[in-house]
Every structure is written in C-alpha cells, then in structure tokens.
GROMACS .gro file of N, CA and C in nm:
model
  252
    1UNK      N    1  12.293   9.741   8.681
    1UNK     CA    2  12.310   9.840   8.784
    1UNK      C    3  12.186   9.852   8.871
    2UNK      N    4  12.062   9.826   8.808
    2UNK     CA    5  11.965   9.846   8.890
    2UNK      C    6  11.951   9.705   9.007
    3UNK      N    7  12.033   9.584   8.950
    3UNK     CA    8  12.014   9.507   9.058
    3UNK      C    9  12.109   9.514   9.163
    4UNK      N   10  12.214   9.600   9.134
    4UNK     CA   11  12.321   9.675   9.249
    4UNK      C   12  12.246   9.749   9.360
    5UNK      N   13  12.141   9.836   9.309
    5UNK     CA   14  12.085   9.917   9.366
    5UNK      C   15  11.933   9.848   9.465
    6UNK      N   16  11.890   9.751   9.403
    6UNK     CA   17  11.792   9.715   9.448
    6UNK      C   18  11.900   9.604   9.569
    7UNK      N   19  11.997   9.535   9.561
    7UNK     CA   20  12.067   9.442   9.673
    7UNK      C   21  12.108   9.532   9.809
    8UNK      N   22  12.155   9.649   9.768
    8UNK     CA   23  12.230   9.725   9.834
    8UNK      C   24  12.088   9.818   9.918
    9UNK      N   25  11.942   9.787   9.888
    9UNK     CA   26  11.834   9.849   9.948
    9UNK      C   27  11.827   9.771   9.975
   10UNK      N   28  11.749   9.595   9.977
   10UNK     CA   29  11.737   9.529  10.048
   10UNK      C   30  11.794   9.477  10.147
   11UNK      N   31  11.971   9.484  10.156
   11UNK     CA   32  12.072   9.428  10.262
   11UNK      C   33  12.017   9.555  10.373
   12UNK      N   34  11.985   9.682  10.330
   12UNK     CA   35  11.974   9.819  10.423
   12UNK      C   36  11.836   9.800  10.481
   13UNK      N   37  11.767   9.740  10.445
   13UNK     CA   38  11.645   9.731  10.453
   13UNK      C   39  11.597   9.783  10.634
   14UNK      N   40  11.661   9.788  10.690
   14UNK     CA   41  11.631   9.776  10.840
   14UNK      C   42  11.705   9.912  10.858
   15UNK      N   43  11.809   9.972  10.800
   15UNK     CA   44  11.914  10.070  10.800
   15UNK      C   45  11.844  10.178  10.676
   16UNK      N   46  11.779  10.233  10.609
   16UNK     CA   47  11.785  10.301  10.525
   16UNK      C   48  11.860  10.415  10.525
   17UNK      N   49  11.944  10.484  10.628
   17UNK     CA   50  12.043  10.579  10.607
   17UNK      C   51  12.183  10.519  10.585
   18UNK      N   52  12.194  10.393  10.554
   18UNK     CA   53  12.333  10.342  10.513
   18UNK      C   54  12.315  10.350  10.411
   19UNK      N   55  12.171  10.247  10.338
   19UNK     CA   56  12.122  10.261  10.221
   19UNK      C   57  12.144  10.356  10.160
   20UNK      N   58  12.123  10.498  10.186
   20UNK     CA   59  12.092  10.591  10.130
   20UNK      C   60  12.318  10.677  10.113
   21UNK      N   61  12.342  10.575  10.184
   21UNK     CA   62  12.485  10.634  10.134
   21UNK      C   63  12.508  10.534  10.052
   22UNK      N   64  12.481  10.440  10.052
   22UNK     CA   65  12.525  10.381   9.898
   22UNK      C   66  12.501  10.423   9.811
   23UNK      N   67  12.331  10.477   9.795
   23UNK     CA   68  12.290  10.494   9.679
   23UNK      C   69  12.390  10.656   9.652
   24UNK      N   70  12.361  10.712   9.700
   24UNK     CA   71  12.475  10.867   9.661
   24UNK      C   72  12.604  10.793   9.649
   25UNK      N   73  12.689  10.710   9.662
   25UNK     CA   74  12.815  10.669   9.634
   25UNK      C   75  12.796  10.589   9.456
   26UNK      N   76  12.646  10.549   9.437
   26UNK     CA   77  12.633  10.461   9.343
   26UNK      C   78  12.625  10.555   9.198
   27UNK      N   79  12.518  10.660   9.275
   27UNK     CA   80  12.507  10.817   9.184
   27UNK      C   81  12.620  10.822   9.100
   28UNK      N   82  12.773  10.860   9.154
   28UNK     CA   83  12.892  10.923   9.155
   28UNK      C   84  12.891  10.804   9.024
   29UNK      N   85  12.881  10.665   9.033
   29UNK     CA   86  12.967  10.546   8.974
   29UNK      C   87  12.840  10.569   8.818
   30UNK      N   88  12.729  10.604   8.862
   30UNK     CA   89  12.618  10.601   8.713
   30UNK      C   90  12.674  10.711   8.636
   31UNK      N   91  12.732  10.826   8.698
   31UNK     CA   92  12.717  10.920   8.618
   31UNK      C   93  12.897  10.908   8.550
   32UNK      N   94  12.990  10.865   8.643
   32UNK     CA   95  13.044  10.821   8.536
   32UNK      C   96  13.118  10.683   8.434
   33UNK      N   97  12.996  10.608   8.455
   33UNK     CA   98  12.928  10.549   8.352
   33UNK      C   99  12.864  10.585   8.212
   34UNK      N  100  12.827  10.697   8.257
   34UNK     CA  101  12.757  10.743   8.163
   34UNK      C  102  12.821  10.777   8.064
   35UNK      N  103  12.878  10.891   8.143
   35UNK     CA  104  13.008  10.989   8.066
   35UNK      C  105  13.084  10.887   7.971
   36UNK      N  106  13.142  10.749   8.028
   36UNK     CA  107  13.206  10.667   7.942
   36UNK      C  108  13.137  10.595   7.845
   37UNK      N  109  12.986  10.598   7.838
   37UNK     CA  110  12.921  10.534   7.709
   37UNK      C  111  12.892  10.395   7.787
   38UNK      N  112  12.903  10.383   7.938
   38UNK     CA  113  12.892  10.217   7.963
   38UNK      C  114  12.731  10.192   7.978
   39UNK      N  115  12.678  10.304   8.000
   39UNK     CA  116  12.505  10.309   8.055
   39UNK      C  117  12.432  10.396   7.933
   40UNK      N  118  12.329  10.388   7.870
   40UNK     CA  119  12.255  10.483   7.816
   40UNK      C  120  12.197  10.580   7.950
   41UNK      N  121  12.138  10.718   7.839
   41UNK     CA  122  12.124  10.816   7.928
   41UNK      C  123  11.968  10.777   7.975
   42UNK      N  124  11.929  10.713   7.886
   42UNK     CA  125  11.803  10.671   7.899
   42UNK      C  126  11.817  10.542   8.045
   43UNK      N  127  11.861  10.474   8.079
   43UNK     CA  128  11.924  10.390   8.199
   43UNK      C  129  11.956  10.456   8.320
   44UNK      N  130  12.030  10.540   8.256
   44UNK     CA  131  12.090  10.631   8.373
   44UNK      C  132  11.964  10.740   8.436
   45UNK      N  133  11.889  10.792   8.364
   45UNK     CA  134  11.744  10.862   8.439
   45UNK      C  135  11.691  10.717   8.467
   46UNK      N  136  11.636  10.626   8.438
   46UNK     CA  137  11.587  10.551   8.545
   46UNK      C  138  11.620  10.504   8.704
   47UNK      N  139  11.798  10.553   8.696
   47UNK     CA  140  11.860  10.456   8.813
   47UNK      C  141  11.803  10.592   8.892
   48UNK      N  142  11.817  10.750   8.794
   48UNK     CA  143  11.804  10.840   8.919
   48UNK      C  144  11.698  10.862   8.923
   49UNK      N  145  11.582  10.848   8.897
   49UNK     CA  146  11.414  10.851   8.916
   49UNK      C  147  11.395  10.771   9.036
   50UNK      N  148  11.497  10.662   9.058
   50UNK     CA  149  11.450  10.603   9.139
   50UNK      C  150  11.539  10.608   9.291
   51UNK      N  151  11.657  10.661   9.256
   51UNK     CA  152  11.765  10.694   9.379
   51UNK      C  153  11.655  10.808   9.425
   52UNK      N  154  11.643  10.908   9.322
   52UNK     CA  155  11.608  11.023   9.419
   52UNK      C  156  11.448  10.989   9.481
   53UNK      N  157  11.332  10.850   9.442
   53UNK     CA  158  11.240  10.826   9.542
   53UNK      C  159  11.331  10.771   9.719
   54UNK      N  160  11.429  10.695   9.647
   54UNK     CA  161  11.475  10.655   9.799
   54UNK      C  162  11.523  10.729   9.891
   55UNK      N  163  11.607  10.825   9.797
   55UNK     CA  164  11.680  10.937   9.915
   55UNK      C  165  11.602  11.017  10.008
   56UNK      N  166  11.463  11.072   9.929
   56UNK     CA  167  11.409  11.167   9.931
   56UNK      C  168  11.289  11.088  10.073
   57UNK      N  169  11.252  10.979  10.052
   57UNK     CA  170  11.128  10.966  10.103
   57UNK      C  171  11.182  10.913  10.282
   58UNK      N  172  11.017  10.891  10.371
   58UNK     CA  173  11.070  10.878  10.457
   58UNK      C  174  11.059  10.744  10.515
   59UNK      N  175  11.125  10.725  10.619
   59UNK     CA  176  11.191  10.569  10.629
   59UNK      C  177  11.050  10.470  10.660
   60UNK      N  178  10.938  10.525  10.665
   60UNK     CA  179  10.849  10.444  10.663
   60UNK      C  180  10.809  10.392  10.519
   61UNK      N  181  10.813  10.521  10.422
   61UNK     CA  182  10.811  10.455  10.268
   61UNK      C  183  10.893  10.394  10.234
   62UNK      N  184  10.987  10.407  10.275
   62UNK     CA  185  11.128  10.371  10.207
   62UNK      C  186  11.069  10.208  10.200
   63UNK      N  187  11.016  10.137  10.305
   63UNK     CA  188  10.962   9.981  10.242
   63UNK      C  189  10.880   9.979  10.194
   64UNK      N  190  10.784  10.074  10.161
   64UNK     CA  191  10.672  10.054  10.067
   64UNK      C  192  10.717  10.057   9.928
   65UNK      N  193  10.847  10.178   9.887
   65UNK     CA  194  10.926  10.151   9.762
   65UNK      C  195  10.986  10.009   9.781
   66UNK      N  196  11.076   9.967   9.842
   66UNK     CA  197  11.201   9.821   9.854
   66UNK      C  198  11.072   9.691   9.790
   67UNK      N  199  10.917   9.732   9.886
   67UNK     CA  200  10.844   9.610   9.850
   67UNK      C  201  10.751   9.635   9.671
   68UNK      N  202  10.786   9.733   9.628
   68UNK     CA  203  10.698   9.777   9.521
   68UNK      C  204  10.768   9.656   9.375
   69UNK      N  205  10.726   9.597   9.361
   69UNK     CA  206  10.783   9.490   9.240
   69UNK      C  207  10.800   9.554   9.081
   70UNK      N  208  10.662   9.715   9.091
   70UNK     CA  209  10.674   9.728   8.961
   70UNK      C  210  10.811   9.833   8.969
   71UNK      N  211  10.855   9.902   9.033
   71UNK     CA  212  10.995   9.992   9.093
   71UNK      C  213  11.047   9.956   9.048
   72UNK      N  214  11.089   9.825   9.063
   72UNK     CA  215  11.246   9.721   9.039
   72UNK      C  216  11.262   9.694   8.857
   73UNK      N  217  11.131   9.725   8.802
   73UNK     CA  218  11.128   9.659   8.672
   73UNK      C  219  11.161   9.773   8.564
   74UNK      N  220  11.250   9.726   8.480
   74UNK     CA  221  11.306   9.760   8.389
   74UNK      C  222  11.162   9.880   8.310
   75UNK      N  223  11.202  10.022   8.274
   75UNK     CA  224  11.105  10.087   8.222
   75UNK      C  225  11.037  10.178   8.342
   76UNK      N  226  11.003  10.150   8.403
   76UNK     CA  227  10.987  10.212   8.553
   76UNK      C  228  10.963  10.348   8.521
   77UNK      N  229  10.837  10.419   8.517
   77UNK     CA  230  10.870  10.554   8.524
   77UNK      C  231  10.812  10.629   8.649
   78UNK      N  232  10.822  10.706   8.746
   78UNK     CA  233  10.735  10.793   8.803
   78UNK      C  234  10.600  10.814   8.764
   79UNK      N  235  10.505  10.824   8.848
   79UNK     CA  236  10.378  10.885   8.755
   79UNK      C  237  10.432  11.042   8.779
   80UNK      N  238  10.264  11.135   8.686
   80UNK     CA  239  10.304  11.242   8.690
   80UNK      C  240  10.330  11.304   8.796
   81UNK      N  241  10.189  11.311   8.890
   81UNK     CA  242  10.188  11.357   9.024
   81UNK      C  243  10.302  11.281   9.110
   82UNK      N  244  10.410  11.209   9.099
   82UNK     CA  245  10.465  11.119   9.195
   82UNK      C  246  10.582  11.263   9.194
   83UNK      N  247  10.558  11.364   9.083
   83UNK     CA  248  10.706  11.407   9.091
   83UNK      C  249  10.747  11.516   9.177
   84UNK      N  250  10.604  11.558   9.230
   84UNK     CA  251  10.634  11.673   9.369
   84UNK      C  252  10.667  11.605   9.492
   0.00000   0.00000   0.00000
C-alpha cells in the first residue's frame, strides 16, 4: 500500500491537489483494510503519518517529502518535533 501511495504522489507530482485526493480516497480503502485484518494497525499508522505530512504540508514541501528516500521506507516514523 505504501507503494500505491508513493506512485499515486509521484504521477501528481506537478498536481499535488489531485494527489492529495487520492490520498483521502486511499485513507477510506486503509481504514477499511484494517477493519478487515488485511493491514496491521501498526501499517496502517504509518500510511497515515505519512498521508497526513502530504495533505497537510505546502506544495512547495510537498517535493521535499515525494524526494525524501527515508519517507518511502518501511518503519518511517515522524520525528518528535515533526508532529506540530
């Protein structure tokens, strides 16, 4: 799922408000995933640690996240201060 999410940012890459409706359409599909046992919950806070940097930030970060290599990698956490 995270390489759903990372294709569907890079194809947007030039667009990040399309992007950013995928990712809320993708939300809807993790969570129920979840609910069905297809994702751990532990998976599922990573996909949204990282939806909500994309949604949230602005379209100039938005490629400083798309180009960040350690983002994309499995384990991924926020730092502390990243969370205000």
């Amino acid at each position: 799922m995270i390489s759903e999410l990372r294709d569907a940012c890079e194809m947007n890459f030039d667009n990040p408000e399309e992007a950013r409706r995928q990712i809320r359409r993708m939300q809807v599909e993790w969570t129920d995933a979840s609910r069905e046992g297809m994702i751990t919950d532990v998976n599922r806070s990573g996909l949204e640690a990282r939806a909500f940097r994309l949604l949230t930030c602005s379209d100039k970060e938005w490629v400083v996240w798309l180009d960040d290599l350690e983002f994309w990698k499995p384990g991924w956490r926020p730092e502390v201060d990243d969370e205000d």
